[in-house]
Amino acid sequence: MKMERAYTLACDDILSNKNYIRFCYMVLLAGLREA
């Protein structure tokens, strides 16, 4: 769960850059797999 928070914060920051939205989703998927 702690990792999810880190990913969420990273996502929030990355959302400001539309180019990184895809990367954000990939990171979230990786985080969910680990969890």
mmCIF file of C-alpha atoms in Angstrom:
data_model
loop_
_atom_site.group_PDB
_atom_site.id
_atom_site.type_symbol
_atom_site.label_atom_id
_atom_site.label_comp_id
_atom_site.label_asym_id
_atom_site.label_seq_id
_atom_site.Cartn_x
_atom_site.Cartn_y
_atom_site.Cartn_z
ATOM 1 C CA MET A 1 0.000 0.000 0.000
ATOM 2 C CA LYS A 2 2.874 2.387 0.759
ATOM 3 C CA MET A 3 4.172 1.855 -2.767
ATOM 4 C CA GLU A 4 0.739 2.718 -4.151
ATOM 5 C CA ARG A 5 0.982 6.117 -2.479
ATOM 6 C CA ALA A 6 4.365 6.722 -4.086
ATOM 7 C CA TYR A 7 2.991 5.717 -7.492
ATOM 8 C CA THR A 8 -0.063 7.923 -7.001
ATOM 9 C CA LEU A 9 2.093 10.923 -6.107
ATOM 10 C CA ALA A 10 4.308 10.274 -9.125
ATOM 11 C CA CYS A 11 1.193 9.968 -11.287
ATOM 12 C CA ASP A 12 -0.187 13.249 -10.002
ATOM 13 C CA ASP A 13 3.078 14.979 -10.832
ATOM 14 C CA ILE A 14 3.341 13.238 -14.204
ATOM 15 C CA LEU A 15 -0.240 14.083 -15.178
ATOM 16 C CA SER A 16 0.926 17.658 -15.770
ATOM 17 C CA ASN A 17 2.857 16.238 -18.740
ATOM 18 C CA LYS A 18 0.473 14.490 -21.132
ATOM 19 C CA ASN A 19 3.418 12.707 -22.738
ATOM 20 C CA TYR A 20 4.008 10.795 -19.526
ATOM 21 C CA ILE A 21 0.404 9.665 -18.966
ATOM 22 C CA ARG A 22 1.124 6.340 -20.697
ATOM 23 C CA PHE A 23 4.201 5.809 -18.542
ATOM 24 C CA CYS A 24 2.120 6.595 -15.464
ATOM 25 C CA TYR A 25 -0.374 3.871 -16.313
ATOM 26 C CA MET A 26 2.426 1.379 -16.954
ATOM 27 C CA VAL A 27 3.950 2.199 -13.566
ATOM 28 C CA LEU A 28 0.571 1.792 -11.862
ATOM 29 C CA LEU A 29 0.062 -1.581 -13.525
ATOM 30 C CA ALA A 30 3.519 -2.683 -12.386
ATOM 31 C CA GLY A 31 2.750 -1.500 -8.851
ATOM 32 C CA LEU A 32 -0.552 -3.386 -8.797
ATOM 33 C CA ARG A 33 1.184 -6.547 -9.996
ATOM 34 C CA GLU A 34 3.760 -6.317 -7.200
ATOM 35 C CA ALA A 35 0.998 -5.669 -4.658
#
